[in-house]
XYZ file of C-alpha atoms in Angstrom:
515
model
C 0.000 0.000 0.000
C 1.487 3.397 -1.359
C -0.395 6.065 1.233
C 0.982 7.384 4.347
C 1.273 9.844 6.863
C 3.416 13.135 6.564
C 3.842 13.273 10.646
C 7.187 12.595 11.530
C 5.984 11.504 14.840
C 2.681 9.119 14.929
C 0.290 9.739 17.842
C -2.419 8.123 17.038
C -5.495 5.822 18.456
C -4.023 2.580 20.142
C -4.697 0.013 17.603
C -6.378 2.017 14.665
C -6.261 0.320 11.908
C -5.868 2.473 8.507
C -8.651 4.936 8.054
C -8.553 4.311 4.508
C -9.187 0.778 4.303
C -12.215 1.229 6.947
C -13.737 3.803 5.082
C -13.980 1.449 1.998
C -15.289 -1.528 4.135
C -17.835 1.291 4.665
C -18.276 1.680 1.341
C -18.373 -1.575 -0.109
C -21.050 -2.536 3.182
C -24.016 -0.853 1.220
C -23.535 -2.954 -1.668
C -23.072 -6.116 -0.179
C -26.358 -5.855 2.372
C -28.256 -5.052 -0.946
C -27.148 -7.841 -2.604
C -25.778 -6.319 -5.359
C -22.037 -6.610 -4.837
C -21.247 -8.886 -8.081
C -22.488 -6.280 -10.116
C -21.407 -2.995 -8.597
C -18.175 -4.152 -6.635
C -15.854 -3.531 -9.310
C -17.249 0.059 -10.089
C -16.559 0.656 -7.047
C -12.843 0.233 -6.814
C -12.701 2.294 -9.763
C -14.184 4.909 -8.159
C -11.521 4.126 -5.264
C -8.815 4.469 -8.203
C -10.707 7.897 -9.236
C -10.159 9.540 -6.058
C -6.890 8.331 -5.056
C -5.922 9.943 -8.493
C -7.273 12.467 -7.797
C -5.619 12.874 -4.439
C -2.051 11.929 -5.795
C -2.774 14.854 -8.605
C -3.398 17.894 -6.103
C -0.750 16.929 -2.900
C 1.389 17.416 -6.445
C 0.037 20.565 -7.183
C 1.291 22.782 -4.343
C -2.337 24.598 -4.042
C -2.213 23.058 -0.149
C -6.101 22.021 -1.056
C -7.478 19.186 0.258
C -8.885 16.441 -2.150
C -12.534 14.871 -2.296
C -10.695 12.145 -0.547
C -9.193 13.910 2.282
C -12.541 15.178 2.805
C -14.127 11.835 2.925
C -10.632 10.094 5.095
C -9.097 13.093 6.997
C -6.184 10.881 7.817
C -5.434 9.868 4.212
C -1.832 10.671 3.497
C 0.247 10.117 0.537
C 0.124 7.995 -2.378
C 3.587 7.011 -4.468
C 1.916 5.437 -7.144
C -1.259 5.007 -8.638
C -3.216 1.993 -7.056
C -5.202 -0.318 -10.428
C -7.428 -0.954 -7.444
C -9.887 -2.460 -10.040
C -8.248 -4.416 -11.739
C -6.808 -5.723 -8.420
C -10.132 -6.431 -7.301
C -11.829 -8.372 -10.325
C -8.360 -10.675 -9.763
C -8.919 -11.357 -6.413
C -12.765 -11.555 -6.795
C -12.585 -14.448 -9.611
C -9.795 -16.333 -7.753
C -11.816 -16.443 -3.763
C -15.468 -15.047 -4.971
C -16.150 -12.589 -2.785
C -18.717 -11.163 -4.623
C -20.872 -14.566 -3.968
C -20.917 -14.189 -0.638
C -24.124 -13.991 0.975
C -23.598 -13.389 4.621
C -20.182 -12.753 5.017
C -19.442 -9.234 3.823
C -15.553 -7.878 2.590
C -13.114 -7.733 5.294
C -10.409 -5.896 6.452
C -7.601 -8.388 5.715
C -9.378 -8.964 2.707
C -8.607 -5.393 1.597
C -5.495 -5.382 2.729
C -4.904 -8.302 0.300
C -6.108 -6.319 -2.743
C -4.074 -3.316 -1.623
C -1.226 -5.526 -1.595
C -1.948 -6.585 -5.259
C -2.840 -4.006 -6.600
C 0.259 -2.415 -5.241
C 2.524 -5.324 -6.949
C 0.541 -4.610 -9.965
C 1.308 -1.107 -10.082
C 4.804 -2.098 -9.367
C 4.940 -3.015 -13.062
C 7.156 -0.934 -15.388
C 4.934 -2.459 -18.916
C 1.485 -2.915 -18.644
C 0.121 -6.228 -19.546
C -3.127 -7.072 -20.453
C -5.529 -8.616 -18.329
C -6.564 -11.211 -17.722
C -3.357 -12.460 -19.674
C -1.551 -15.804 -18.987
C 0.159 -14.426 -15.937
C -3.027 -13.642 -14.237
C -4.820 -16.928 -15.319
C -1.401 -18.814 -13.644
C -1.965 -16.422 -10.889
C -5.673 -17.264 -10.478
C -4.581 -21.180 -10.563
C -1.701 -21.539 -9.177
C 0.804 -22.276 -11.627
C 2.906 -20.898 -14.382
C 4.522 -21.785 -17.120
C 7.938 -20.769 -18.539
C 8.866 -18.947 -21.411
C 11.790 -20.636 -21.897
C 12.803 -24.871 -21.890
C 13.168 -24.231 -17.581
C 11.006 -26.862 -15.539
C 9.119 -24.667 -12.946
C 7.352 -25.665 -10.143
C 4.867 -23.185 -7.929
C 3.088 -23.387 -4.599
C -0.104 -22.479 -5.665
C -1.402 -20.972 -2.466
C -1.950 -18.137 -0.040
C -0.684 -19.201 3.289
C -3.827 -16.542 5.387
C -7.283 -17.743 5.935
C -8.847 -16.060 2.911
C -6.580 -17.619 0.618
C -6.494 -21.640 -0.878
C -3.699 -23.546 0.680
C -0.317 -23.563 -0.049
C -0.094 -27.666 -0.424
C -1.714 -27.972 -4.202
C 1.852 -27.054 -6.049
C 1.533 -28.566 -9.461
C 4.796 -28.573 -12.137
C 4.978 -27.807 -15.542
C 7.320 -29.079 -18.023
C 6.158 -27.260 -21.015
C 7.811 -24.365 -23.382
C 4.981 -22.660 -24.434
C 6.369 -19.742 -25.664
C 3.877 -17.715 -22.758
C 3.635 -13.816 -22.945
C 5.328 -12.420 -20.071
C 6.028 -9.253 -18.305
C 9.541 -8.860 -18.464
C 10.266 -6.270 -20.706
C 14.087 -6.158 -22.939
C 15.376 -8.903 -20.272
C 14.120 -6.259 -17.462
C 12.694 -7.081 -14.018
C 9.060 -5.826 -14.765
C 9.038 -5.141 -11.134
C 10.358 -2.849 -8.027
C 13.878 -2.369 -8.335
C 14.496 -2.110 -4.773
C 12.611 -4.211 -2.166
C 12.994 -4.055 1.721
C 11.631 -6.269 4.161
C 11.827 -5.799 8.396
C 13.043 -8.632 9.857
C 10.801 -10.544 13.096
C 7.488 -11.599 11.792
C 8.215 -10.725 8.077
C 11.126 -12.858 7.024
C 11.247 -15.479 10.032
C 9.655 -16.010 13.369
C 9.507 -13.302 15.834
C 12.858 -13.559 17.803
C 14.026 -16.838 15.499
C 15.884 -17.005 12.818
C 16.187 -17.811 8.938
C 16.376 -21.583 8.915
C 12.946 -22.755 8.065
C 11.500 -21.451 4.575
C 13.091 -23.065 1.513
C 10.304 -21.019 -0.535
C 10.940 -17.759 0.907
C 14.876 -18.127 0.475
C 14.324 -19.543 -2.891
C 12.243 -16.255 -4.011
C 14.976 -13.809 -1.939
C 17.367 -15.799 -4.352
C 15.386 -15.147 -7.467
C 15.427 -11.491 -7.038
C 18.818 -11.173 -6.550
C 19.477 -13.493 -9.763
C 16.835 -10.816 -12.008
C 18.584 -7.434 -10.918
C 16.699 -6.906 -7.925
C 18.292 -5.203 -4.843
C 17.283 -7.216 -1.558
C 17.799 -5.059 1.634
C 16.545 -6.064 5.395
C 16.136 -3.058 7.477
C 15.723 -4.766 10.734
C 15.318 -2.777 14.298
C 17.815 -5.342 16.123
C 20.878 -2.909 16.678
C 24.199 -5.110 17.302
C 26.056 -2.235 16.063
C 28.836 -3.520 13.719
C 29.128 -6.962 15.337
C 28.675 -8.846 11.978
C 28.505 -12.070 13.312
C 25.327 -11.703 15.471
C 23.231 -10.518 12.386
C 24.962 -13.794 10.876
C 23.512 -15.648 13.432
C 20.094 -14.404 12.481
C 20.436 -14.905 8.746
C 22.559 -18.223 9.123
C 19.864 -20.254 6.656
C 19.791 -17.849 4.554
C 23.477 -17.133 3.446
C 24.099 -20.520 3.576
C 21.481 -20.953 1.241
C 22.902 -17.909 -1.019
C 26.454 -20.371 -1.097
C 25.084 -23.136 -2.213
C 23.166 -21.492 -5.064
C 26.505 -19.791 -5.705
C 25.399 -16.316 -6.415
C 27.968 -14.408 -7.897
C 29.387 -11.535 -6.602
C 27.474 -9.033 -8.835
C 24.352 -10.263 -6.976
C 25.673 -10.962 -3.574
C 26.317 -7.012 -3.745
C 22.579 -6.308 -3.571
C 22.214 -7.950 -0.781
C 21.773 -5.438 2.089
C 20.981 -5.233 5.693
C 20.510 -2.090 7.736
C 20.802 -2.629 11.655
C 19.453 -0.499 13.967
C 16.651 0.989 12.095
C 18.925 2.973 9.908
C 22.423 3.047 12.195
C 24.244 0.197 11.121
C 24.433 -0.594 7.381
C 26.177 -3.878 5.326
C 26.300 -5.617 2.074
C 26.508 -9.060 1.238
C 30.402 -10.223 0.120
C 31.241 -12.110 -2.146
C 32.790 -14.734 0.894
C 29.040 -14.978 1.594
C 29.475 -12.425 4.853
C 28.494 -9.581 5.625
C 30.684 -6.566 5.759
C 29.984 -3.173 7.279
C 29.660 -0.022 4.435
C 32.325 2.125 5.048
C 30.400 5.265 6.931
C 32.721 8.492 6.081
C 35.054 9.112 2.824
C 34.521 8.673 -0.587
C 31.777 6.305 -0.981
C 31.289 6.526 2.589
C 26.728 6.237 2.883
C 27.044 8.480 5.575
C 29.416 10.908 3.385
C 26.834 10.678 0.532
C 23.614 10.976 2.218
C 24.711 13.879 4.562
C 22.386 16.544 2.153
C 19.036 14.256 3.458
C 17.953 16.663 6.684
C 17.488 13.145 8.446
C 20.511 11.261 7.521
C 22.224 10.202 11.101
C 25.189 11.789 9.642
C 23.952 15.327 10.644
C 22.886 13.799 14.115
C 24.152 15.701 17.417
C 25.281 13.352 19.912
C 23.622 15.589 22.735
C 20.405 15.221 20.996
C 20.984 11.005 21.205
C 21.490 11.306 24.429
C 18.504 13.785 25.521
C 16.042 11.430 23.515
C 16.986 8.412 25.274
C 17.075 9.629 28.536
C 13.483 10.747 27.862
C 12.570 7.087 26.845
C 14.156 5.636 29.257
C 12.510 7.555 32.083
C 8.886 6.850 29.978
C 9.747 3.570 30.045
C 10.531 3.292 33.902
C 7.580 5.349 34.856
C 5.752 2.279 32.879
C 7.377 -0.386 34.936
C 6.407 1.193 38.516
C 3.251 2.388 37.637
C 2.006 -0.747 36.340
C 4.468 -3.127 37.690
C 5.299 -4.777 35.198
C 7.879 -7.554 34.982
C 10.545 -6.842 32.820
C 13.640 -4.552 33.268
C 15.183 -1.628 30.983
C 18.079 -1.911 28.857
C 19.916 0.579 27.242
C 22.219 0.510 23.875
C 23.872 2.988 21.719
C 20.781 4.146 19.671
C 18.284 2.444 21.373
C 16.550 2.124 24.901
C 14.080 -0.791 25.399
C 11.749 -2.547 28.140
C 11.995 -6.821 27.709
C 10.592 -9.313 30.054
C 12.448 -10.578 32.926
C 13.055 -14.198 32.345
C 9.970 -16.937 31.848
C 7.708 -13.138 31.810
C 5.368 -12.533 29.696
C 4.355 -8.669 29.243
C 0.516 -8.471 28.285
C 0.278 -6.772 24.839
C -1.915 -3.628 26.809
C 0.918 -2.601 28.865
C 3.536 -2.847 25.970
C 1.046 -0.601 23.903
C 0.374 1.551 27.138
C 3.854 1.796 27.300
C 4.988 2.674 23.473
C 2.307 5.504 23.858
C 3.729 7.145 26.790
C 7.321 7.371 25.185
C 5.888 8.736 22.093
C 3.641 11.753 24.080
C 6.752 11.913 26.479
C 8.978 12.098 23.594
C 6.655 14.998 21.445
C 6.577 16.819 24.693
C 10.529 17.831 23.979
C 11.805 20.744 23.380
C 8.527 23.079 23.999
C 6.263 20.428 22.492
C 7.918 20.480 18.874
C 9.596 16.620 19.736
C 12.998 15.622 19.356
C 15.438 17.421 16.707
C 16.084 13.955 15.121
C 13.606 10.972 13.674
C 12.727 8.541 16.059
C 10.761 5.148 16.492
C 8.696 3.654 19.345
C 7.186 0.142 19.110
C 5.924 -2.342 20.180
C 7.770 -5.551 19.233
C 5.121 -8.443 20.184
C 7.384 -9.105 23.701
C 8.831 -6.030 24.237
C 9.256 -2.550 23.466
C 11.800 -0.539 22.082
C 12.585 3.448 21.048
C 15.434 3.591 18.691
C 16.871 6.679 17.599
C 15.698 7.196 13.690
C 13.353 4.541 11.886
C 12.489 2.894 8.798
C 11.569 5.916 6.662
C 15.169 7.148 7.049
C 16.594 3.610 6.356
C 14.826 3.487 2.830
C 15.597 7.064 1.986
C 19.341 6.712 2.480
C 19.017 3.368 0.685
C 16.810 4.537 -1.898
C 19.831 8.115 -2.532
C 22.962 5.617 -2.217
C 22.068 3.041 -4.404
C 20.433 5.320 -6.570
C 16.964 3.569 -6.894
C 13.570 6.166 -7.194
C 10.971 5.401 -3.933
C 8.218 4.791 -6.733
C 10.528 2.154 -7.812
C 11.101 0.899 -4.075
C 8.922 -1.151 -2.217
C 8.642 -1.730 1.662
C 7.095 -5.152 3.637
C 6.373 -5.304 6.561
C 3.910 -6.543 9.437
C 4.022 -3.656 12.221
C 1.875 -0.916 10.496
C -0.321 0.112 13.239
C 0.806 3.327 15.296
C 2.829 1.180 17.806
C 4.598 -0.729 15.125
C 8.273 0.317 13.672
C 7.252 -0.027 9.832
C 4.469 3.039 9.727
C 6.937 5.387 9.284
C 8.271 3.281 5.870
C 4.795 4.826 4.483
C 6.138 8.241 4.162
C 9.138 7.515 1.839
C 7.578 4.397 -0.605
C 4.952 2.283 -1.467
C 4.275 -0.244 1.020
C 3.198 -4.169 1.602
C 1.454 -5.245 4.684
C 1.787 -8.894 5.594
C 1.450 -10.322 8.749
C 3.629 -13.812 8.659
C 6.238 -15.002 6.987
C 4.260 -16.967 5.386
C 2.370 -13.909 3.361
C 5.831 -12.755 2.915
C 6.447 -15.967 0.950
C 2.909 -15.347 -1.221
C 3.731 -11.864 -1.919
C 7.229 -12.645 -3.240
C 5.813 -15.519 -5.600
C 3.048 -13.507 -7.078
C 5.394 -10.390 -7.475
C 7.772 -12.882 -9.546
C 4.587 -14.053 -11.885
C 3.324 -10.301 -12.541
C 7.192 -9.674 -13.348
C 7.391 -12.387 -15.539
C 9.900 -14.551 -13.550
C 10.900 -17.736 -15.010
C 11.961 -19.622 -11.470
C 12.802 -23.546 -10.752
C 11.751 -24.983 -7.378
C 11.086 -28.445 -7.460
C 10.347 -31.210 -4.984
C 13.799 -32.537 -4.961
C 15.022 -28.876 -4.664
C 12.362 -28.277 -1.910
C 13.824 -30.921 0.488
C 17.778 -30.604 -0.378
C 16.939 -26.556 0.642
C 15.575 -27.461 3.873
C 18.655 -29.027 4.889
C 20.704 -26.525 3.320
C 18.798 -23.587 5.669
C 19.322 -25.711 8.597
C 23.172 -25.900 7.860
C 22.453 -29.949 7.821
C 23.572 -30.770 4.393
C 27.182 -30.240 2.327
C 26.129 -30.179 -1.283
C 28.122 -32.153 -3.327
C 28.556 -29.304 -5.774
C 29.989 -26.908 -3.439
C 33.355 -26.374 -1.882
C 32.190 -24.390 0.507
C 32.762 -25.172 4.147
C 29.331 -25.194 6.289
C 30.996 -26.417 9.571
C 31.596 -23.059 10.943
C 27.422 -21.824 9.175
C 26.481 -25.135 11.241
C 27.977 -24.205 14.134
C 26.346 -20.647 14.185
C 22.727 -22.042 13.694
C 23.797 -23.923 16.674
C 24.896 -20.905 18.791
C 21.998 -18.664 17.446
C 19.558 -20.559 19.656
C 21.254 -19.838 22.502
C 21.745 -16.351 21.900
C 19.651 -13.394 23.889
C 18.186 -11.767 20.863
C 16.973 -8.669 23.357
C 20.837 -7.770 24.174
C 22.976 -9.830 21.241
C 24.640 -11.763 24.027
C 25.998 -15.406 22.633
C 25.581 -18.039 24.406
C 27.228 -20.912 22.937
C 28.289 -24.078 24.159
């Protein structure tokens, strides 16, 4: 989903979900309870896609007017891209039949999953017909190649309101298919980030349990596509603890032997937007050199927000604010957990074998954020910030995610309409809100939907991928550091050692435990 908030800062209702989607669940309510949804539903998304335009047209045209939609959604914000929100819709609608529903009206997730599409759809650098071949493999779960590759699909969504992700069918067939890639082109985003816990693995686990997912992260890399996590946990430059996280997955990249062309696209960004590496060539990761001649923090220093015009002083007054939010929280509602403080971030976790109830971590996130806009005579800190609520703890980190995309976005060179951002945490409390402001956005809410979203973004893009059942099982292994493929020469004692170690490791403070 492409619109956001302008607010640097996000004080909002505990829990609102986006205004936008509810006022279309509105919308779409008086159709359905007259029974008429299969014949007006689609003209109603394209009256959705009218208005957005609309929108997108006069926050362009500097006339500081609000839109017909603003009117109707006061908390609209912006949109990066047009939305094919019909289009999206009649896709959806003839794959899960909404539209014959009789008791069971639209839902929110539901929405959200035609935002998402139509957001991957308008993702596309060629337009392609539809429905084309792409959206009938879409609709039934399989594709075909354009070229003599075998390919093999999961068919499936892995949510409720999607069919399961067990039916994966393979085709052997050249068919000579129209596709969207365009001159050999990715007809896609050029640039995708993903946050880490909940998106890309298990919330406090790590990458050694999705052959699909790593297979797709693979794919991208192999078409051109640059692959960055911008993850909150802040290790600073210890490289091997965000190893430990991502063990599966570069030892996954190795065995696929990626060259080093595409290894270099691999990024991760620690620390919201404090700590920033690229993928090697050794399959490691290696810190970006901050300061000097090619130096991110060197280039990016024109962006207002870019942590290399951050004042120490004003580091140190923001987290002593958080912290003393986040201690008033612990008396006043005695809650059982304890504060810890890092470099650029402050955060409340649970003592050990606690569980903090979900109220008092929200309760919590909101009283740093009013303590927090309270600074300075009410006008907030002088430098971005994030609150959040992680799922089991909560953290404020100096800067966030909308400052992690827009450095990535100005040193890679890569446009934000050609960047796109998934993530699970975009209510207020969550850290991936603030990716709204700077580039279209996905909201998933597993891993799971993470794998979906990558697999129909490679169909619309015309993506001719291999996964097979042989493949499937041989990658399991791989991500759990079990397996020495015969092909490779590359050592996986030491990547089978740190899957080991990363289950012992305190994933609140980055402290190894290993045996």
């Amino acid at each position: 989903m492409s619109f956001s908030s302008r607010r640097r800062n996000y004080l909002l209702t505990p829990h609102r979900r986006d205004g936008l989607v509810e006022w279309m669940k509105q919308m779409l309510t008086h159709s359905f309870v007259l029974d008429c949804l299969e014949d007006t539903g689609a003209d109603t998304f394209a009256h959705f896609e009218v208005l957005i335009e609309e929108h997108r047209i006069v926050q362009d045209d500097g006339s500081g007017r609000p839109s017909r939609l603003k009117h109707l959604v006061p908390t609209v914000g912006t949109f990066h891209t047009p939305l094919p929100l019909r289009q999206a819709y009649e896709l959806y609608n003839q794959k899960h039949r909404l539209s014959k529903r009789k008791h069971i009206q639209i839902s929110f997730n539901e929405l959200r999953h035609i935002l998402n599409l139509a957001q991957i759809l308008a993702m596309r650098k060629v337009e392609v017909e539809i429905p084309s071949i792409v959206a009938e493999n879409w609709l039934h779960g399989s594709i075909r190649s354009s070229s003599n590759a075998a390919i093999t699909n999961s068919s499936g969504d892995s949510t409720a309101n999607m069919t399961s992700d067990e039916s994966e069918t393979q085709s052997h067939h050249d068919t000579g298919d129209q596709t969207c890639l365009s001159n050999g082109q990715f007809n896609g985003p050029r640039m995708i980030t993903f946050d880490g816990d909940q998106t890309l693995y298990s919330d406090g686990s790590n990458f050694d349990s999705n052959p699909r997912l790593a297979s797709y992260l693979c794919q991208l890399l192999k078409h051109g596509v640059i692959v960055a996590i911008v993850t909150a946990a802040g290790y600073e430059y210890n490289v091997e603890k965000y190893e430990f996280r991502l063990s599966g997955l570069l030892n996954y990249f190795k065995a696929k032997k990626l060259t080093a062309e595409e290894c270099e696209r691999f990024m991760l960004f620690g620390g919201e937007c404090n700590y920033l590496f690229h993928l090697g060539s050794d399959f490691h990761l290696h810190p970006v050199r901050e300061y000097g001649r090619g130096g991110w923090l060197t280039s990016t220093k024109f962006l207002a927000d870019s942590p290399a015009n951050w004042n120490e002083d004003d580091i140190t007054s923001l987290l002593d604010a958080a912290e003393a939010a986040i201690t008033e929280s612990i008396d006043d509602m005695q809650i059982r957990g304890r504060v810890i403080r890092k470099k650029r971030a402050v955060g409340l976790i649970p003592n050990f074998g606690r569980v903090i109830t979900r109220e008092a971590l929200d309760e919590t996130v909101l009283r740093c954020q009013a303590q927090l806009q309270m600074m300075n005579k009410g006008t907030g800190p002088q430098i971005p910030f994030c609150a959040f609520n992680g799922g089991r703890d909560v953290w404020v980190d100096v800067g966030n995610k909308r400052v992690a995309v827009e450095i990535l976005g100005s040193y890679l060179g890569v446009d934000a309409t050609e960047t796109l951002h998934i993530g699970d945490q975009f209510l207020n409390t969550g850290n991936d809100y603030a990716a709204r402001d700077i580039c279209p956005c996905i909201w998933i809410t597993s891993p799971d939907e993470t794998t979906y979203i990558l697999k129909t973004i490679l169909r619309f893009a015309g993506a001719n991928y291999v996964v097979d059942e042989d493949e499937k099982e041989e990658a399991k292994l791989i991500l759990s550091g079990n397996i020495k493929p015969v092909s490779s020469t590359v050592d996986f004692g030491e990547v089978e050692r740190r899957v080991q170690a990363v289950q012992e490791m305190d994933v609140f403070t980055g402290e190894l435990i290993v045996k």
